Short mmCIF file of N, CA and C in Angstrom, two decimals:
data_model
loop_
_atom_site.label_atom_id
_atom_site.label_comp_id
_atom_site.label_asym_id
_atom_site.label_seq_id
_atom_site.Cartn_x
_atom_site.Cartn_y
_atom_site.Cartn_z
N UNK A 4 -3.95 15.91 -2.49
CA UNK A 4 -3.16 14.88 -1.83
C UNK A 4 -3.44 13.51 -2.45
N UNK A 5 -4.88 13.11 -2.31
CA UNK A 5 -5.07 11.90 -3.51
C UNK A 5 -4.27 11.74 -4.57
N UNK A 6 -3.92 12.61 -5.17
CA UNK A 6 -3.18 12.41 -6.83
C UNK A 6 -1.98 12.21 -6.86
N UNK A 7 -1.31 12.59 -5.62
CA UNK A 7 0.10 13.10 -4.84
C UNK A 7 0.28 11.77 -4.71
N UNK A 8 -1.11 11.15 -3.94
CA UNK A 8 -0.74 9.90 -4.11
C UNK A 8 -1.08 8.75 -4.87
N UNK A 9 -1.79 8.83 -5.95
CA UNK A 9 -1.72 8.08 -6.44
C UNK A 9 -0.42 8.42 -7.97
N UNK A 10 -0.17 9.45 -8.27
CA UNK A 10 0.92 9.86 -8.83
C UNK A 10 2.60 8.94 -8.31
N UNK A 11 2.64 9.42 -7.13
CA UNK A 11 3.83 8.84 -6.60
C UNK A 11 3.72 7.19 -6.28
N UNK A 12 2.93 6.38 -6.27
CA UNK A 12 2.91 4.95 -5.95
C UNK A 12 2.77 4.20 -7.28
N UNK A 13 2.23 5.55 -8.62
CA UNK A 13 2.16 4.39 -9.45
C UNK A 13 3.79 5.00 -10.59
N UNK A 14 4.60 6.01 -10.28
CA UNK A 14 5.09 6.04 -10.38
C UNK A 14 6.44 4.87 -10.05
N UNK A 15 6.60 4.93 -8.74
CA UNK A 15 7.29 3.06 -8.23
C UNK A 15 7.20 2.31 -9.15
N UNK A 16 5.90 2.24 -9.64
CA UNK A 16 5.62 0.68 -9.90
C UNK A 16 6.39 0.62 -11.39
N UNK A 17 6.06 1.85 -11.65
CA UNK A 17 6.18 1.90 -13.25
C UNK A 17 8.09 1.87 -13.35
N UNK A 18 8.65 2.54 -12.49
CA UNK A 18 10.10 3.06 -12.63
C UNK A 18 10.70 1.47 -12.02
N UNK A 19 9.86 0.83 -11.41
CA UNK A 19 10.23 -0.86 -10.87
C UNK A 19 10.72 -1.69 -11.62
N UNK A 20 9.25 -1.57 -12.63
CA UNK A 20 8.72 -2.03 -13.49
C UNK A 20 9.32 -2.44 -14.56
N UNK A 21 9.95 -1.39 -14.92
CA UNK A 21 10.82 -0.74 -16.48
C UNK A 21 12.69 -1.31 -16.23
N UNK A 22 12.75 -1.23 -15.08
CA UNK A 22 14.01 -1.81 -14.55
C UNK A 22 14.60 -2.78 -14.11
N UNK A 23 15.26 -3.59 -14.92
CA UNK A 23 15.70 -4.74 -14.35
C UNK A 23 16.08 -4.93 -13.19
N UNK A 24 17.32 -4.31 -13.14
CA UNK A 24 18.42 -4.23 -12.17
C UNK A 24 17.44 -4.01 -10.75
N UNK A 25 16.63 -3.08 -10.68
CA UNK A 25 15.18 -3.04 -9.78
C UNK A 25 14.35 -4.69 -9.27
N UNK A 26 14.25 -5.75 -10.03
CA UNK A 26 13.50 -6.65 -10.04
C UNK A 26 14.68 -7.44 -8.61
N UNK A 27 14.54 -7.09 -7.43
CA UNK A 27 14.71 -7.71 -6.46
C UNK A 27 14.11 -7.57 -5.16
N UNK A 28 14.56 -8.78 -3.98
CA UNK A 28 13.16 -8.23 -3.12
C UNK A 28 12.80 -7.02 -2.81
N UNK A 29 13.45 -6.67 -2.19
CA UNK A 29 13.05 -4.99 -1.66
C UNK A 29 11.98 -4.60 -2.49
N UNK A 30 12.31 -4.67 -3.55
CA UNK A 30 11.71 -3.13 -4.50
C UNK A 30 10.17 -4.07 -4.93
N UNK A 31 10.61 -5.34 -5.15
CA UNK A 31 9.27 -6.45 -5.46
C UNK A 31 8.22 -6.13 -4.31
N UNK A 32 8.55 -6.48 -2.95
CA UNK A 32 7.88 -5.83 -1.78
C UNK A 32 7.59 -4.32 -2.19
N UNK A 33 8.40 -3.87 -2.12
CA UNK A 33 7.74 -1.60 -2.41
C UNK A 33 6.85 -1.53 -3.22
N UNK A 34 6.77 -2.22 -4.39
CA UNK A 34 6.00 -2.51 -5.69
C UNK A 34 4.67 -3.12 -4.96
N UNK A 35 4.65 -4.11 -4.50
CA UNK A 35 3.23 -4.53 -4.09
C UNK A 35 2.96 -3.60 -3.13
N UNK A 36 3.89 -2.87 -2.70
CA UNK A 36 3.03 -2.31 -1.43
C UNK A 36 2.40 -0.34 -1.73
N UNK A 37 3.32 -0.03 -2.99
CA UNK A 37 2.40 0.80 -3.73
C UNK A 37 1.41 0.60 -4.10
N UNK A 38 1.20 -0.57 -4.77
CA UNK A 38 -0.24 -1.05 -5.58
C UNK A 38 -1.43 -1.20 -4.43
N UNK A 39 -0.91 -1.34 -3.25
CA UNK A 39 -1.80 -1.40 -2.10
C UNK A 39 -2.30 -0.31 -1.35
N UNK A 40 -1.23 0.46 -1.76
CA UNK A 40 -1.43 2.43 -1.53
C UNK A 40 -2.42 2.69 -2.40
N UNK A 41 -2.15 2.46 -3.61
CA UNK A 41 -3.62 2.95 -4.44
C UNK A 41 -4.73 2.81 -4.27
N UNK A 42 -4.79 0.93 -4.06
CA UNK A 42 -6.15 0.96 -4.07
C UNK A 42 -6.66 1.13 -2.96
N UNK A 43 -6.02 0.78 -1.66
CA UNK A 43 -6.00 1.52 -0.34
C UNK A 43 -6.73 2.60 -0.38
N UNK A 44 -6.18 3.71 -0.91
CA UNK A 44 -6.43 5.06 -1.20
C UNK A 44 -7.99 4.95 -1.76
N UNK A 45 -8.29 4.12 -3.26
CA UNK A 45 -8.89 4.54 -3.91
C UNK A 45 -10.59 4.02 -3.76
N UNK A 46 -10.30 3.27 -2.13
CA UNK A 46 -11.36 2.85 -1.56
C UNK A 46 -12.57 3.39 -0.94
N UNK A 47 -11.83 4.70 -0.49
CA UNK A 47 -12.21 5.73 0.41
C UNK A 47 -12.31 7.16 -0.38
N UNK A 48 -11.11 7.71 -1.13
CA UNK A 48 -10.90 8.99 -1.38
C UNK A 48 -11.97 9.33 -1.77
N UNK A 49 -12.23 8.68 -3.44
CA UNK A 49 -13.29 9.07 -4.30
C UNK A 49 -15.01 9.43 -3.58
N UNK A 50 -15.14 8.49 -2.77
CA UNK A 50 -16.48 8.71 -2.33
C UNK A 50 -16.63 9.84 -1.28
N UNK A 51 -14.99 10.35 -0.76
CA UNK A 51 -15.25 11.33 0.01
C UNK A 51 -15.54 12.70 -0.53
N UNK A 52 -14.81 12.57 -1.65
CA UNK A 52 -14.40 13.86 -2.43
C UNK A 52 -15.90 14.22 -3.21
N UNK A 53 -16.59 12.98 -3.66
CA UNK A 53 -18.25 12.96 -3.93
C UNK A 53 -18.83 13.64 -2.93
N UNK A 54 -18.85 12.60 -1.76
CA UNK A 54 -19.55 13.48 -0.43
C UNK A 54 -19.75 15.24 -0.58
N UNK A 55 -18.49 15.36 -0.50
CA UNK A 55 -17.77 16.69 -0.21
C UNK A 55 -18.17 17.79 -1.28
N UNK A 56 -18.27 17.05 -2.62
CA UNK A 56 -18.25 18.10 -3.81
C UNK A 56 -20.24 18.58 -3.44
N UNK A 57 -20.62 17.33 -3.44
CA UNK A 57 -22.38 17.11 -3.25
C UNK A 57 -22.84 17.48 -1.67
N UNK A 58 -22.17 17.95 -1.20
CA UNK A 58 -22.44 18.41 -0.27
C UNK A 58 -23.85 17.06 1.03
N UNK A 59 -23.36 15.65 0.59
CA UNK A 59 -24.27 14.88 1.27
C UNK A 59 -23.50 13.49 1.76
N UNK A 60 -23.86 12.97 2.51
CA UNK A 60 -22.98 11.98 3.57
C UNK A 60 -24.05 10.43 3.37
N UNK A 61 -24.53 10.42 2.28
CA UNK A 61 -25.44 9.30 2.37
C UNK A 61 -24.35 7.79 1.26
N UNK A 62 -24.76 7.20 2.08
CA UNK A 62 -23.88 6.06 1.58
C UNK A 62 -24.92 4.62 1.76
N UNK A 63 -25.30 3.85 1.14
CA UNK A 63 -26.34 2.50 0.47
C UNK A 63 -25.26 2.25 1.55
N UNK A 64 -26.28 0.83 2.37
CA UNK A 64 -25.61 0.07 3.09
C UNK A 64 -24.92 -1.03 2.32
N UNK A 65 -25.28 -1.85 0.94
CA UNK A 65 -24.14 -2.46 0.34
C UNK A 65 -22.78 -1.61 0.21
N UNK A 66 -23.00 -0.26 -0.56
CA UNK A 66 -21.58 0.34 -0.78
C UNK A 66 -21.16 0.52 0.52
N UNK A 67 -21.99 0.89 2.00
CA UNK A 67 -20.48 0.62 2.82
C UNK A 67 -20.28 -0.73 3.57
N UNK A 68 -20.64 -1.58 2.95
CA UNK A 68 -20.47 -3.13 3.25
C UNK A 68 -19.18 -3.01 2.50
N UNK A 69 -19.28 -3.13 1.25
CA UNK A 69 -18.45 -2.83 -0.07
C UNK A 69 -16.87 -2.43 0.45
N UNK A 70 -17.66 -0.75 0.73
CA UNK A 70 -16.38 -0.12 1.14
C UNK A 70 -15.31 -0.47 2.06
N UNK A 71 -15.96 -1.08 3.41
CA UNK A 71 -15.12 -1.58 4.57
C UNK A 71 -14.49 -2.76 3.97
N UNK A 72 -15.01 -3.80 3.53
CA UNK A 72 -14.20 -4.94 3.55
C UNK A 72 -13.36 -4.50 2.41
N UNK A 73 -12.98 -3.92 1.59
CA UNK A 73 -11.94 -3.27 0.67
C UNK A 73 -10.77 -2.82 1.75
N UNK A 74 -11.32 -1.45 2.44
CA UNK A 74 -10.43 -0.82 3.73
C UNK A 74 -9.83 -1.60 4.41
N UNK A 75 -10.59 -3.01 4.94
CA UNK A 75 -10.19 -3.61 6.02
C UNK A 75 -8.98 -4.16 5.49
N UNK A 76 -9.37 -5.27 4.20
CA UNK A 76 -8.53 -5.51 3.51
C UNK A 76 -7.00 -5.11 2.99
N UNK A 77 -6.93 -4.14 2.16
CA UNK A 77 -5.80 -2.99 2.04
C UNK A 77 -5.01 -2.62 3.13
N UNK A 78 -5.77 -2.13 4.46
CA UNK A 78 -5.44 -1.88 5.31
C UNK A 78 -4.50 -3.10 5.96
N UNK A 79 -4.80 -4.01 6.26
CA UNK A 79 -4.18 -5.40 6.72
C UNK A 79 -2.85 -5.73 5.48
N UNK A 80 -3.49 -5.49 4.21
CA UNK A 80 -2.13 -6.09 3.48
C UNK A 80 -1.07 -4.78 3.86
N UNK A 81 -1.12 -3.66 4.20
CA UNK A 81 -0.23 -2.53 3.99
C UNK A 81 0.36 -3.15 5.22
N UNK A 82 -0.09 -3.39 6.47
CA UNK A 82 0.45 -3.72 7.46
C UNK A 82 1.34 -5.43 7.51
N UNK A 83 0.53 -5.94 6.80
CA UNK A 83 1.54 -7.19 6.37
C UNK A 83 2.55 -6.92 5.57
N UNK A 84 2.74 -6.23 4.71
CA UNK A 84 3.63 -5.84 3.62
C UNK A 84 4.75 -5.60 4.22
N UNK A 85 4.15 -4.15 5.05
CA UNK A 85 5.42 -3.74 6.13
C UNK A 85 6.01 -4.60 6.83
N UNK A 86 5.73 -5.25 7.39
CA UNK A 86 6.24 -6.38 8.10
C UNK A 86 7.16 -7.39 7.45
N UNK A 87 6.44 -7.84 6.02
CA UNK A 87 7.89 -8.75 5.14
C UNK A 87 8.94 -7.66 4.70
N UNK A 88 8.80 -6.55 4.55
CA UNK A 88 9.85 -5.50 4.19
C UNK A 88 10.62 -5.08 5.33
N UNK A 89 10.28 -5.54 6.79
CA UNK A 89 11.38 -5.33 7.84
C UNK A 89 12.02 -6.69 7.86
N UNK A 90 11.03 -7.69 7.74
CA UNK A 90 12.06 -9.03 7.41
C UNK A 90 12.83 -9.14 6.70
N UNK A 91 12.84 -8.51 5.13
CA UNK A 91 13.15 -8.60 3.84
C UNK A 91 14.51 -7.50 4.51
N UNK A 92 14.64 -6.67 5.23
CA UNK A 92 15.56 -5.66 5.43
C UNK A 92 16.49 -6.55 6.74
N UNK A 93 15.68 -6.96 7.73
CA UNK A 93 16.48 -7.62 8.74
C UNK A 93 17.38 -8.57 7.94
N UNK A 94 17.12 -9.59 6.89
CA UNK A 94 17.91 -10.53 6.67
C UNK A 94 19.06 -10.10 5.77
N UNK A 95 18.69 -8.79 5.31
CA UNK A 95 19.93 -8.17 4.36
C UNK A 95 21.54 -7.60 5.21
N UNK A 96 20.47 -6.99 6.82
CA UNK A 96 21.29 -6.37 7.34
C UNK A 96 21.95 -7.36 8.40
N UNK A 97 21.09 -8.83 8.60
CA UNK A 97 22.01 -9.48 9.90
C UNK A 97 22.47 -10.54 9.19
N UNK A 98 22.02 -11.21 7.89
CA UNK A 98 22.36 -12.18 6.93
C UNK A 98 23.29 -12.47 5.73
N UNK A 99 23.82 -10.92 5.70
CA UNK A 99 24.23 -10.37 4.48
C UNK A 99 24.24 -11.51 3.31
N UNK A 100 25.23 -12.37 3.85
CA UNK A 100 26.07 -13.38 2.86
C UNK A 100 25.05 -14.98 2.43
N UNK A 101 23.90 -14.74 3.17
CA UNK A 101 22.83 -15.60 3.08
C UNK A 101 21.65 -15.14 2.27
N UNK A 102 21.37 -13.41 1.97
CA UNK A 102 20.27 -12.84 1.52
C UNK A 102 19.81 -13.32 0.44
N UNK A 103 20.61 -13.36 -0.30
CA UNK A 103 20.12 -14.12 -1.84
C UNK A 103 19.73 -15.88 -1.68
N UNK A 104 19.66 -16.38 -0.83
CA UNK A 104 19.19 -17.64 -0.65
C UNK A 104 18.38 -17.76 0.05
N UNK A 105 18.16 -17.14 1.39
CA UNK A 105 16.74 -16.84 2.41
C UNK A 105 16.01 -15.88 1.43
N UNK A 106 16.81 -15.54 0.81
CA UNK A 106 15.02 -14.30 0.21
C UNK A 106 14.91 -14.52 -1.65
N UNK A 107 14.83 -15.83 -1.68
CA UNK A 107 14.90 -15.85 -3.17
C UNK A 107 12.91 -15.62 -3.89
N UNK A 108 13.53 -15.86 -5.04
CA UNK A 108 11.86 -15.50 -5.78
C UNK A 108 10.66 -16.37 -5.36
N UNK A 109 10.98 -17.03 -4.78
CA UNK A 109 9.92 -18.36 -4.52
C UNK A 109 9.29 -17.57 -3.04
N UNK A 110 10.19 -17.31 -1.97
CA UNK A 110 9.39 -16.98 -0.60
C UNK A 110 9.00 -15.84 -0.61
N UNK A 111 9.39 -14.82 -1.44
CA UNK A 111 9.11 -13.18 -1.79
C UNK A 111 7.54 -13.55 -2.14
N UNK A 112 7.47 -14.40 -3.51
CA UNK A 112 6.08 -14.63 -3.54
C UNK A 112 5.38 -15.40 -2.77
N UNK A 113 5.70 -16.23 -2.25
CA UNK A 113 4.97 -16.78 -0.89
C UNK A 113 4.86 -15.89 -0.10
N UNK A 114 5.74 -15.02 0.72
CA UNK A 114 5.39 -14.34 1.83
C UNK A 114 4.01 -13.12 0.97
N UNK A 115 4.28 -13.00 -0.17
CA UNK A 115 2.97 -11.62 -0.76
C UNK A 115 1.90 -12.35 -0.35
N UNK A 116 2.06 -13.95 -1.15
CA UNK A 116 0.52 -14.24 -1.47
C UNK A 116 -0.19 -14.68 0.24
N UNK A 117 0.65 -15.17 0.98
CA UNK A 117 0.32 -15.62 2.54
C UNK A 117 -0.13 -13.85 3.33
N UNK A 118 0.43 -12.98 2.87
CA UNK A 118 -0.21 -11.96 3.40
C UNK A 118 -1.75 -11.82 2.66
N UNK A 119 -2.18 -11.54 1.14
CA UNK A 119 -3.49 -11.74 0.93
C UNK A 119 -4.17 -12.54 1.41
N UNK A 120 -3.70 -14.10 1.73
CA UNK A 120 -5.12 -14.83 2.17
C UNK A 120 -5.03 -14.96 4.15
N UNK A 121 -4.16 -13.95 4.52
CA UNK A 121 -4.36 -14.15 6.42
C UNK A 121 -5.08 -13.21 5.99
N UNK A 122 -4.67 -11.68 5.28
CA UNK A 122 -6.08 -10.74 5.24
C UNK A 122 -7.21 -10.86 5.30
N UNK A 123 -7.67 -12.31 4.15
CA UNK A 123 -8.91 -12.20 3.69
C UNK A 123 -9.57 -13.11 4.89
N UNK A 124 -8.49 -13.83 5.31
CA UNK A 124 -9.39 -15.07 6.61
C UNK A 124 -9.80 -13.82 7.76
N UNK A 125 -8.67 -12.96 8.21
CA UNK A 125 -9.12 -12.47 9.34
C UNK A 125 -10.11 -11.24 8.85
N UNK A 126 -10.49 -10.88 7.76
CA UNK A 126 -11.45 -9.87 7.65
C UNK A 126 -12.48 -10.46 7.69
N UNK A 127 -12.85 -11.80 7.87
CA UNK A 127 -14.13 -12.31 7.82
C UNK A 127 -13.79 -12.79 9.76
N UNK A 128 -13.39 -12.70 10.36
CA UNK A 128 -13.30 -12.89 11.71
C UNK A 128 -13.86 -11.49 12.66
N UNK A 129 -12.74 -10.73 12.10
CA UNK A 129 -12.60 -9.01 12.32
C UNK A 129 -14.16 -8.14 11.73
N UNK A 130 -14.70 -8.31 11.16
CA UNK A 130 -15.61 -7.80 10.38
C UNK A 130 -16.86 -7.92 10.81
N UNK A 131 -17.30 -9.15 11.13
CA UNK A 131 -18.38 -9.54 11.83
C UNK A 131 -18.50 -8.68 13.39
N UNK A 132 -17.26 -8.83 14.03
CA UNK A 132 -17.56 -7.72 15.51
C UNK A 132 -17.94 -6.36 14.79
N UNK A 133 -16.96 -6.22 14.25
CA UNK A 133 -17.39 -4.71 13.87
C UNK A 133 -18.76 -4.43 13.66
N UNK A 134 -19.52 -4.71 12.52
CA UNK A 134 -20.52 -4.47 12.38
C UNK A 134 -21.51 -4.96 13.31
N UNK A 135 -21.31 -5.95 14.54
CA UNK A 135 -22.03 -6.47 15.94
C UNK A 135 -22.09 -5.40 16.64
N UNK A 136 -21.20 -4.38 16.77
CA UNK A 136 -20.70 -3.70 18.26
C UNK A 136 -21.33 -2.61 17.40
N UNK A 137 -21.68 -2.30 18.60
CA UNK A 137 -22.69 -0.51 18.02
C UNK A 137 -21.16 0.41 18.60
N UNK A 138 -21.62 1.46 17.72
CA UNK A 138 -20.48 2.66 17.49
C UNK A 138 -20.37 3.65 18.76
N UNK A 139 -19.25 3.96 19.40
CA UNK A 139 -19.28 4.46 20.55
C UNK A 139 -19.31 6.13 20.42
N UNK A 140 -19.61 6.69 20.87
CA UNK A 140 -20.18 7.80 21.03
C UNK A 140 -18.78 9.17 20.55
N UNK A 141 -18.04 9.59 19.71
CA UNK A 141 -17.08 10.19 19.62
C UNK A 141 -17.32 11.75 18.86
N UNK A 142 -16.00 12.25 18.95
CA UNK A 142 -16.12 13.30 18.80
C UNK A 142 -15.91 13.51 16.69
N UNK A 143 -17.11 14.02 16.06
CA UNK A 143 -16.67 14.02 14.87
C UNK A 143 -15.54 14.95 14.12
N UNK A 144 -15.18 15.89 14.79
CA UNK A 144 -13.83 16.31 13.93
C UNK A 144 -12.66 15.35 14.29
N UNK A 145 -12.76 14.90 15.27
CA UNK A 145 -11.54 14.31 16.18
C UNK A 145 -11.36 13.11 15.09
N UNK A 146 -12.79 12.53 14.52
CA UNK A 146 -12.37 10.96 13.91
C UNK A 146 -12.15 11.35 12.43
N UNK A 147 -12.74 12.49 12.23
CA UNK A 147 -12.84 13.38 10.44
C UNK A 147 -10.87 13.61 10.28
N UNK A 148 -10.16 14.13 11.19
CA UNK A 148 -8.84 14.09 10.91
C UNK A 148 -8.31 13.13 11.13
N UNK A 149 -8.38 12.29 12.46
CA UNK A 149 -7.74 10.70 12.25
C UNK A 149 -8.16 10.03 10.67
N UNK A 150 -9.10 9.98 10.67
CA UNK A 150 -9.72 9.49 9.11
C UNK A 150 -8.47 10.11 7.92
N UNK A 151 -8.87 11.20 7.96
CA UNK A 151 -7.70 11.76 6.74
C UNK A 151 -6.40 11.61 6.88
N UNK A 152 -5.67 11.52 8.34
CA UNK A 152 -4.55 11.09 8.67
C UNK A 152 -4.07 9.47 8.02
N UNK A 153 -4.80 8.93 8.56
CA UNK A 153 -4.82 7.39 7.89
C UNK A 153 -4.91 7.25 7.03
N UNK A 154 -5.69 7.65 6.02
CA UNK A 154 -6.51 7.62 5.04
C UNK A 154 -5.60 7.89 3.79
N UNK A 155 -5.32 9.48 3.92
CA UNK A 155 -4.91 10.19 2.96
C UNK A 155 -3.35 10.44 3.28
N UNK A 156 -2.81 10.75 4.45
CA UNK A 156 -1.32 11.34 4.51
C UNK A 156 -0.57 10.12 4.50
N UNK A 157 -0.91 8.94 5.18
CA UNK A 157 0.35 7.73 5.34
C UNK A 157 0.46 7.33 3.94
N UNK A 158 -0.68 6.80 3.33
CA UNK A 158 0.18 6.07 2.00
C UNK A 158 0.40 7.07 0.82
N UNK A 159 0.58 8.55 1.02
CA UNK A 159 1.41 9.54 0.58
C UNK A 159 2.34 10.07 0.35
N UNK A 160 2.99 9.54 1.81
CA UNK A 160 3.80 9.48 2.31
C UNK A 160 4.88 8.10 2.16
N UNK A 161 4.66 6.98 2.08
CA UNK A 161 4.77 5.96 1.50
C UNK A 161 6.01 6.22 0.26
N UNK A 162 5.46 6.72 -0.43
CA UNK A 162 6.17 6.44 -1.78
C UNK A 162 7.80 7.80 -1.37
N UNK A 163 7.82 8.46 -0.57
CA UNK A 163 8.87 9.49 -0.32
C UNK A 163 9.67 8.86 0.70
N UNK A 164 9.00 8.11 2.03
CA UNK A 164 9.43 7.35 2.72
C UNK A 164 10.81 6.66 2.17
N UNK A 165 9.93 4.98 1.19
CA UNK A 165 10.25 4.37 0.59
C UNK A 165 11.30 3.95 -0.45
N UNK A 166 11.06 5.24 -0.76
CA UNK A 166 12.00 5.40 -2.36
C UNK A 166 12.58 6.92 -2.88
N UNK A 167 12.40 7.82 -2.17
CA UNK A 167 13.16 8.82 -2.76
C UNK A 167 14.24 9.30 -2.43
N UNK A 168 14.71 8.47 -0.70
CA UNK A 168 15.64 8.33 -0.14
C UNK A 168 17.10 7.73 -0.88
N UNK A 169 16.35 7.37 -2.01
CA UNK A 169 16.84 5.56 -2.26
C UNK A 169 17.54 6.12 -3.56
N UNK A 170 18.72 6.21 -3.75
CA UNK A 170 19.71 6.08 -5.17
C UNK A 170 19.26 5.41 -6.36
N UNK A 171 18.74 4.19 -6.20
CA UNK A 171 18.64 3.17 -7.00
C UNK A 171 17.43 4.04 -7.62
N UNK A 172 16.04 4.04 -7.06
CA UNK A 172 14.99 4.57 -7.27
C UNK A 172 14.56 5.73 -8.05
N UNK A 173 15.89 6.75 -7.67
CA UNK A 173 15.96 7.70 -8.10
C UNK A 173 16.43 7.57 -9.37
N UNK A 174 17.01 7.01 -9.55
CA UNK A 174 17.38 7.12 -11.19
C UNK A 174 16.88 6.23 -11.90
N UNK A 175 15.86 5.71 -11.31
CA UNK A 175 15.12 4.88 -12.29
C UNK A 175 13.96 5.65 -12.87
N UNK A 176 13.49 6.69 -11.44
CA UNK A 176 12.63 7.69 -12.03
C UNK A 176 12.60 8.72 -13.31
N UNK A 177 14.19 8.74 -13.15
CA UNK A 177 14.85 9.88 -13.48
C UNK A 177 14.70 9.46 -15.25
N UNK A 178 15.34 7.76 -15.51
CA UNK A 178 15.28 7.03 -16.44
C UNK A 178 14.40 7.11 -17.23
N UNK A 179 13.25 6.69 -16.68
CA UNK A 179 11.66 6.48 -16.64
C UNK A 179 11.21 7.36 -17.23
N UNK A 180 11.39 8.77 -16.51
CA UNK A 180 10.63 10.23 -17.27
C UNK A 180 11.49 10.73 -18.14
N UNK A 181 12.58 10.24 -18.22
CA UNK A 181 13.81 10.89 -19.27
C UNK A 181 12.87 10.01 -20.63
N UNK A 182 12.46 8.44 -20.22
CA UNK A 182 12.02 7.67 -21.99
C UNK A 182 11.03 8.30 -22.33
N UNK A 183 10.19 8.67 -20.87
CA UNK A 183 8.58 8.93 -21.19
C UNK A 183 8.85 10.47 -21.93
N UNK A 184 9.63 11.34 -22.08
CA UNK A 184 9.79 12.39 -22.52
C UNK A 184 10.02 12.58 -24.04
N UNK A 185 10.87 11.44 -24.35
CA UNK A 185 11.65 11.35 -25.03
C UNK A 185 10.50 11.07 -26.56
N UNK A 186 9.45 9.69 -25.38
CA UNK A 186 8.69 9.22 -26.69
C UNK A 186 7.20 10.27 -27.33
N UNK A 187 7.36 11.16 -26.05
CA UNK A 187 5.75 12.02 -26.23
C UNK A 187 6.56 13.21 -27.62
#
């Protein structure tokens, strides 16, 4: 599932990427918000899959200092992201004839970069309780599948959600692996 997802998000970026006609908000938003799937992803997966292969659950208290404020992080921009991409969609669908002037290149990148730094203010707000409040007493398979639910299936899911629904997308993929074929 890791590869699934990191396969499919950096796929986006790349089929985004390569495409002009692609370089507008929507897909500018989908694009950052793959890149946030990855590393999202690539915060957590790897050290589980270590765990797992090594059969041991020991983790240095820097690396999970490390680890959380990465999670917390990622986690908050995926949820900000989403949020300018229902805006970015509300103003297409109630604005039509205004979209290209409420959502030009200037606030697309303002609204990205204002989501990184509320992240980074409130992970230093958010972060401090956390590690204050002692851990409440739960059931470990119960938080072992929420964990992988979150973890591993949503921003997996993400990139099929997102874009495979999507015409445009699709044939950019299609584009994309047709050059990448072409040049191997």
């Amino acid at each position: 599932m890791y590869l699934i997802t990191l396969f499919g998000n950096l796929l986006i970026i790349l089929a985004v990427s390569s495409h002009s006609h692609l370089h507008t908000p929507m897909y500018f938003f989908l694009t950052n918000l793959s890149f946030v799937d990855v590393c999202f992803t690539s915060t957590t997966i790897p050290k589980m899959l270590f765990n797992i292969q090594t059969q041991s659950k020991v983790i240095t208290y820097a690396d999970c200092i490390t680890q959380m404020y990465f999670f917390i992080l990622f986690t908050g921009l995926d949820i900000f992201l989403l949020t300018v991409m229902a805006y970015d969609r509300f103003v297409a669908i109630c604005h039509p004839l205004h979209y290209t002037v409420i959502m030009n290149p200037w606030l697309c990148g303002l609204l990205v970069l204002m989501s990184w730094i509320l992240i980074v203010s409130l992970f230093y707000c958010t972060s401090l309780g956390v590690y204050l409040s002692s851990a409440a007493p739960q059931s470990s398979h119960s938080s072992a599948v929420a964990s992988v639910m979150y973890t591993v299936v949503t921003p997996m899911l993400n990139p099929f959600i997102y874009s495979l629904r999507n015409k445009d997308i699709k044939e950019a993929m299609m584009r994309f692996c047709g050059m990448a074929a072409l040049k191997a």
